[in-house]
mmCIF file of C-alpha atoms in Angstrom:
data_model
loop_
_atom_site.group_PDB
_atom_site.id
_atom_site.type_symbol
_atom_site.label_atom_id
_atom_site.label_comp_id
_atom_site.label_asym_id
_atom_site.label_seq_id
_atom_site.Cartn_x
_atom_site.Cartn_y
_atom_site.Cartn_z
ATOM 1 C CA SER A 1 0.013 7.198 -1.339
ATOM 2 C CA ALA A 2 3.702 6.623 0.090
ATOM 3 C CA VAL A 3 6.883 6.280 -2.254
ATOM 4 C CA ILE A 4 9.356 3.716 -0.915
ATOM 5 C CA SER A 5 12.667 3.572 -2.043
ATOM 6 C CA GLN A 6 14.684 0.167 -1.557
ATOM 7 C CA LYS A 7 18.203 -1.033 -1.733
ATOM 8 C CA PRO A 8 20.169 -2.683 -2.960
ATOM 9 C CA SER A 9 17.743 -3.877 -5.630
ATOM 10 C CA ARG A 10 19.788 -7.177 -6.031
ATOM 11 C CA ASP A 11 23.112 -8.706 -4.291
ATOM 12 C CA ILE A 12 25.070 -11.755 -4.783
ATOM 13 C CA CYS A 13 26.619 -12.906 -1.913
ATOM 14 C CA GLN A 14 28.605 -15.515 -0.171
ATOM 15 C CA ARG A 15 27.167 -17.983 2.096
ATOM 16 C CA GLY A 16 28.115 -16.973 5.562
ATOM 17 C CA THR A 17 28.344 -13.475 5.147
ATOM 18 C CA SER A 18 25.750 -10.791 5.945
ATOM 19 C CA LEU A 19 23.453 -8.140 4.029
ATOM 20 C CA THR A 20 21.478 -5.171 5.674
ATOM 21 C CA ILE A 21 18.439 -4.039 3.345
ATOM 22 C CA GLN A 22 16.799 -0.358 3.576
ATOM 23 C CA CYS A 23 14.009 1.199 3.176
ATOM 24 C CA GLN A 24 13.275 4.876 3.574
ATOM 25 C CA VAL A 25 9.784 6.117 3.243
ATOM 26 C CA ASP A 26 8.206 9.795 1.541
ATOM 27 C CA SER A 27 6.407 10.187 4.739
ATOM 28 C CA GLN A 28 6.034 9.089 8.218
ATOM 29 C CA VAL A 29 4.547 5.602 9.311
ATOM 30 C CA THR A 30 4.189 3.948 12.605
ATOM 31 C CA MET A 31 4.241 0.398 11.135
ATOM 32 C CA MET A 32 6.604 -1.065 8.779
ATOM 33 C CA PHE A 33 6.699 -4.848 7.291
ATOM 34 C CA TRP A 34 9.403 -7.123 6.218
ATOM 35 C CA TYR A 35 8.360 -9.917 3.495
ATOM 36 C CA ARG A 36 10.217 -12.569 1.994
ATOM 37 C CA GLN A 37 9.174 -13.859 -1.461
ATOM 38 C CA GLN A 38 10.698 -17.233 -2.318
ATOM 39 C CA PRO A 39 11.305 -18.155 -5.671
ATOM 40 C CA GLY A 40 8.099 -18.967 -7.369
ATOM 41 C CA GLN A 41 6.007 -18.315 -4.064
ATOM 42 C CA SER A 42 4.024 -15.594 -2.573
ATOM 43 C CA LEU A 43 4.840 -13.076 0.020
ATOM 44 C CA THR A 44 5.178 -14.310 3.771
ATOM 45 C CA LEU A 45 5.245 -11.755 6.547
ATOM 46 C CA ILE A 46 8.986 -11.739 8.206
ATOM 47 C CA ALA A 47 8.288 -9.495 11.374
ATOM 48 C CA THR A 48 6.492 -6.059 11.568
ATOM 49 C CA ALA A 49 9.178 -2.545 12.663
ATOM 50 C CA ASN A 50 7.685 -0.015 15.054
ATOM 51 C CA GLN A 51 9.553 2.967 15.730
ATOM 52 C CA GLY A 52 10.662 3.103 19.444
ATOM 53 C CA SER A 53 9.810 -0.704 20.120
ATOM 54 C CA GLU A 54 11.101 -3.658 19.100
ATOM 55 C CA ALA A 55 10.489 -5.793 15.972
ATOM 56 C CA THR A 56 7.818 -8.310 16.479
ATOM 57 C CA TYR A 57 8.712 -11.340 14.424
ATOM 58 C CA GLU A 58 6.197 -13.875 12.778
ATOM 59 C CA SER A 59 6.695 -17.749 13.640
ATOM 60 C CA GLY A 60 9.806 -19.222 11.641
ATOM 61 C CA PHE A 61 11.722 -16.050 12.100
ATOM 62 C CA VAL A 62 13.796 -14.770 14.307
ATOM 63 C CA ILE A 63 16.006 -11.891 15.444
ATOM 64 C CA ASP A 64 19.346 -13.498 15.087
ATOM 65 C CA LYS A 65 18.922 -14.574 11.900
ATOM 66 C CA PHE A 66 17.020 -11.277 10.748
ATOM 67 C CA PRO A 67 17.607 -8.338 12.793
ATOM 68 C CA ILE A 68 15.741 -5.467 12.308
ATOM 69 C CA SER A 69 16.042 -1.339 12.851
ATOM 70 C CA ARG A 70 13.332 1.099 12.756
ATOM 71 C CA PRO A 71 15.705 4.535 14.143
ATOM 72 C CA ASN A 72 12.886 6.793 12.902
ATOM 73 C CA LEU A 73 9.276 6.993 11.284
ATOM 74 C CA THR A 74 10.773 6.888 7.739
ATOM 75 C CA PHE A 75 13.505 4.351 7.742
ATOM 76 C CA SER A 76 14.017 0.923 8.542
ATOM 77 C CA THR A 77 16.769 -1.799 7.915
ATOM 78 C CA LEU A 78 16.265 -5.614 7.505
ATOM 79 C CA THR A 79 19.816 -7.427 7.858
ATOM 80 C CA VAL A 80 20.288 -11.372 6.684
ATOM 81 C CA SER A 81 22.499 -12.979 8.770
ATOM 82 C CA ASN A 82 25.172 -16.023 8.261
ATOM 83 C CA MET A 83 23.717 -16.343 4.811
ATOM 84 C CA SER A 84 23.045 -19.419 2.757
ATOM 85 C CA PRO A 85 21.676 -20.786 -0.464
ATOM 86 C CA GLU A 86 17.937 -21.085 1.044
ATOM 87 C CA ASP A 87 18.378 -17.065 2.173
ATOM 88 C CA SER A 88 18.265 -16.610 -1.557
ATOM 89 C CA SER A 89 14.711 -14.721 -1.965
ATOM 90 C CA ILE A 90 13.307 -11.487 -2.763
ATOM 91 C CA TYR A 91 12.931 -9.129 0.263
ATOM 92 C CA LEU A 92 10.423 -6.673 0.367
ATOM 93 C CA CYS A 93 9.294 -3.861 2.817
ATOM 94 C CA SER A 94 6.058 -2.173 3.133
ATOM 95 C CA VAL A 95 3.856 0.253 4.896
ATOM 96 C CA GLU A 96 0.188 0.944 5.556
ATOM 97 C CA THR A 97 -1.413 4.194 4.033
ATOM 98 C CA GLY A 98 -4.409 4.275 5.205
ATOM 99 C CA TYR A 99 -5.771 0.922 5.130
ATOM 100 C CA THR A 100 -9.199 1.569 6.367
ATOM 101 C CA GLN A 101 -10.116 4.357 4.148
ATOM 102 C CA GLY A 102 -8.929 2.115 1.266
ATOM 103 C CA TYR A 103 -5.992 2.655 0.658
ATOM 104 C CA GLY A 104 -3.877 -0.418 0.519
ATOM 105 C CA TYR A 105 -0.241 -1.076 1.521
ATOM 106 C CA THR A 106 2.364 0.433 -0.705
ATOM 107 C CA PHE A 107 5.933 -1.834 -1.086
ATOM 108 C CA GLY A 108 9.376 -1.228 -2.078
ATOM 109 C CA SER A 109 10.609 -2.601 -5.412
ATOM 110 C CA GLY A 110 12.257 -5.109 -3.712
ATOM 111 C CA THR A 111 15.296 -6.330 -3.479
ATOM 112 C CA ARG A 112 16.554 -9.797 -4.879
ATOM 113 C CA LEU A 113 19.264 -11.721 -2.912
ATOM 114 C CA THR A 114 21.157 -14.694 -4.353
ATOM 115 C CA VAL A 115 23.888 -16.451 -2.110
ATOM 116 C CA VAL A 116 26.242 -18.415 -3.658
ATOM 117 C CA SER B 1 -4.812 -18.541 10.691
ATOM 118 C CA GLN B 2 -6.461 -17.880 6.929
ATOM 119 C CA LYS B 3 -5.451 -20.569 4.646
ATOM 120 C CA ILE B 4 -5.964 -18.739 0.851
ATOM 121 C CA GLU B 5 -6.315 -20.252 -2.436
ATOM 122 C CA GLN B 6 -6.364 -18.767 -5.753
ATOM 123 C CA ASN B 7 -7.460 -20.501 -9.056
ATOM 124 C CA SER B 8 -5.384 -22.052 -11.694
ATOM 125 C CA GLU B 9 -1.794 -20.373 -11.566
ATOM 126 C CA ALA B 10 -1.927 -19.243 -15.188
ATOM 127 C CA LEU B 11 -4.807 -17.765 -17.142
ATOM 128 C CA ASN B 12 -4.124 -17.069 -20.729
ATOM 129 C CA ILE B 13 -6.911 -14.711 -22.706
ATOM 130 C CA GLN B 14 -7.133 -13.332 -25.673
ATOM 131 C CA GLU B 15 -7.396 -9.549 -25.723
ATOM 132 C CA GLY B 16 -10.831 -7.473 -25.542
ATOM 133 C CA LYS B 17 -11.889 -10.549 -23.373
ATOM 134 C CA THR B 18 -12.433 -10.344 -19.502
ATOM 135 C CA ALA B 19 -10.435 -12.416 -17.201
ATOM 136 C CA THR B 20 -11.988 -14.131 -14.052
ATOM 137 C CA LEU B 21 -9.618 -14.609 -11.158
ATOM 138 C CA THR B 22 -10.791 -16.360 -7.733
ATOM 139 C CA CYS B 23 -9.482 -16.021 -4.368
ATOM 140 C CA ASN B 24 -11.023 -18.454 -1.585
ATOM 141 C CA TYR B 25 -10.384 -18.467 1.978
ATOM 142 C CA THR B 26 -11.159 -20.475 4.740
ATOM 143 C CA ASN B 27 -11.789 -19.531 8.122
ATOM 144 C CA TYR B 28 -13.056 -16.149 9.309
ATOM 145 C CA SER B 29 -14.355 -13.781 7.415
ATOM 146 C CA PRO B 30 -11.661 -10.661 7.196
ATOM 147 C CA ALA B 31 -12.672 -7.041 7.234
ATOM 148 C CA TYR B 32 -10.892 -6.163 4.389
ATOM 149 C CA LEU B 33 -9.526 -7.924 1.045
ATOM 150 C CA GLN B 34 -7.513 -6.312 -1.026
ATOM 151 C CA TRP B 35 -5.924 -6.965 -4.665
ATOM 152 C CA TYR B 36 -2.845 -6.450 -5.787
ATOM 153 C CA ARG B 37 -0.839 -6.724 -9.062
ATOM 154 C CA GLN B 38 2.630 -7.814 -9.362
ATOM 155 C CA ASP B 39 5.140 -7.605 -12.096
ATOM 156 C CA PRO B 40 8.494 -9.595 -12.781
ATOM 157 C CA GLY B 41 10.964 -8.271 -10.667
ATOM 158 C CA ARG B 42 9.050 -5.211 -8.818
ATOM 159 C CA GLY B 43 7.344 -5.253 -5.694
ATOM 160 C CA PRO B 44 3.157 -5.449 -5.507
ATOM 161 C CA VAL B 45 1.039 -2.590 -6.617
ATOM 162 C CA PHE B 46 -2.462 -1.804 -4.442
ATOM 163 C CA LEU B 47 -5.462 -2.292 -7.080
ATOM 164 C CA LEU B 48 -8.475 -2.862 -4.763
ATOM 165 C CA LEU B 49 -9.966 -3.374 -1.360
ATOM 166 C CA ILE B 50 -13.192 -4.206 -0.511
ATOM 167 C CA ARG B 51 -14.949 -4.097 2.949
ATOM 168 C CA GLU B 52 -16.572 -6.927 4.169
ATOM 169 C CA ASN B 53 -20.500 -5.368 4.528
ATOM 170 C CA GLU B 54 -19.444 -4.470 0.569
ATOM 171 C CA LYS B 55 -20.729 -6.708 -2.483
ATOM 172 C CA GLU B 56 -18.537 -5.044 -5.008
ATOM 173 C CA LYS B 57 -16.023 -2.759 -6.028
ATOM 174 C CA ARG B 58 -15.087 -0.920 -9.471
ATOM 175 C CA LYS B 59 -12.013 0.857 -10.752
ATOM 176 C CA GLU B 60 -12.009 1.443 -14.406
ATOM 177 C CA ARG B 61 -11.877 -2.059 -16.199
ATOM 178 C CA LEU B 62 -11.269 -3.652 -12.906
ATOM 179 C CA LYS B 63 -14.253 -4.861 -10.804
ATOM 180 C CA VAL B 64 -13.676 -6.998 -7.466
ATOM 181 C CA THR B 65 -16.459 -8.891 -5.773
ATOM 182 C CA PHE B 66 -17.021 -10.067 -2.404
ATOM 183 C CA ASP B 67 -19.067 -12.924 -0.717
ATOM 184 C CA THR B 68 -18.606 -13.603 2.948
ATOM 185 C CA THR B 69 -20.924 -16.766 2.874
ATOM 186 C CA LEU B 70 -19.403 -18.541 -0.072
ATOM 187 C CA LYS B 71 -15.794 -17.198 1.574
ATOM 188 C CA GLN B 72 -14.988 -16.034 -2.010
ATOM 189 C CA SER B 73 -13.326 -13.170 -3.992
ATOM 190 C CA LEU B 74 -13.639 -12.272 -7.717
ATOM 191 C CA PHE B 75 -11.561 -10.380 -9.229
ATOM 192 C CA HIS B 76 -12.288 -9.269 -12.751
ATOM 193 C CA ILE B 77 -10.429 -7.479 -15.897
ATOM 194 C CA THR B 78 -12.744 -6.544 -18.052
ATOM 195 C CA ALA B 79 -11.434 -5.628 -22.087
ATOM 196 C CA SER B 80 -8.435 -7.071 -20.796
ATOM 197 C CA GLN B 81 -5.198 -5.441 -22.698
ATOM 198 C CA PRO B 82 -1.826 -7.427 -23.077
ATOM 199 C CA ALA B 83 -0.715 -4.720 -20.424
ATOM 200 C CA ASP B 84 -2.717 -6.685 -18.237
ATOM 201 C CA SER B 85 -0.340 -9.288 -18.116
ATOM 202 C CA ALA B 86 0.846 -9.923 -14.521
ATOM 203 C CA THR B 87 0.755 -11.645 -11.317
ATOM 204 C CA TYR B 88 -2.544 -11.199 -9.059
ATOM 205 C CA LEU B 89 -2.148 -11.421 -5.587
ATOM 206 C CA CYS B 90 -5.373 -11.554 -3.352
ATOM 207 C CA ALA B 91 -4.423 -10.604 0.627
ATOM 208 C CA LEU B 92 -6.575 -10.265 3.812
ATOM 209 C CA ASP B 93 -6.175 -9.991 7.015
ATOM 210 C CA ARG B 94 -4.246 -12.474 8.675
ATOM 211 C CA THR B 95 -6.474 -12.340 12.028
ATOM 212 C CA PRO B 96 -10.142 -11.415 12.700
ATOM 213 C CA THR B 97 -8.445 -8.634 15.039
ATOM 214 C CA ASN B 98 -7.231 -6.233 12.402
ATOM 215 C CA ASP B 99 -3.591 -6.198 13.594
ATOM 216 C CA TYR B 100 -2.432 -4.522 10.097
ATOM 217 C CA LYS B 101 -0.817 -7.934 8.966
ATOM 218 C CA LEU B 102 -1.591 -9.591 6.024
ATOM 219 C CA SER B 103 -1.865 -12.752 4.233
ATOM 220 C CA PHE B 104 -1.376 -13.426 0.563
ATOM 221 C CA GLY B 105 -2.890 -16.201 -1.868
ATOM 222 C CA ALA B 106 0.025 -17.574 -4.073
ATOM 223 C CA GLY B 107 -1.292 -15.492 -7.201
ATOM 224 C CA THR B 108 -2.893 -15.989 -10.769
ATOM 225 C CA THR B 109 -0.422 -14.895 -13.613
ATOM 226 C CA VAL B 110 -2.471 -13.637 -16.674
ATOM 227 C CA THR B 111 -1.171 -13.487 -20.012
ATOM 228 C CA VAL B 112 -3.300 -11.261 -22.270
ATOM 229 C CA ARG B 113 -2.760 -12.445 -26.040
ATOM 230 C CA ALA B 114 -2.779 -9.581 -28.867
#
């Protein structure tokens, strides 16, 4: 299965600023997924990032707030823009690693963001 | 879209016993249903995947069943150990068209007492 390096692992940011989270995969993957996990909650999909095309966002998430880059098949970034305390969450990237062959998805270790 | 319900937020069991977790969904039966383990401060780790045409899947001390009539999956941890203490998440396809997007349940936190 793939190995994902996600950074930073945590950060404390001032409201109104932006934070860019990076995910590096050790193999080429078509789709990368970005999730948010609010305190005590489960994972919510933010967007899907395919190389060479614009990211597709889920209901409730917009590009101006969460711009995503996908410059190649092993790397993606998610930016949390103009942050407010409500953005305090864990942000995770994920890739599909042979879903139909029974291998599930691989997740990064997450970025714990606290906005003050 | 799917609504996923996992039984009780927390499950406390004695070491050596079997933990049984439930995942119920409301709409269409997914082509695949997955179970993940998440430890505090970490990303989810894939455990098992079961297909809609499979009734049961096993991996070491883990067993998953899938009943499309009941719209339910059961996840069993047999001979539980304190190291099994974690939150377990059920995940399945968001849409019938298998667009590779997942919906997750809220999770069940298992604590195994020595």
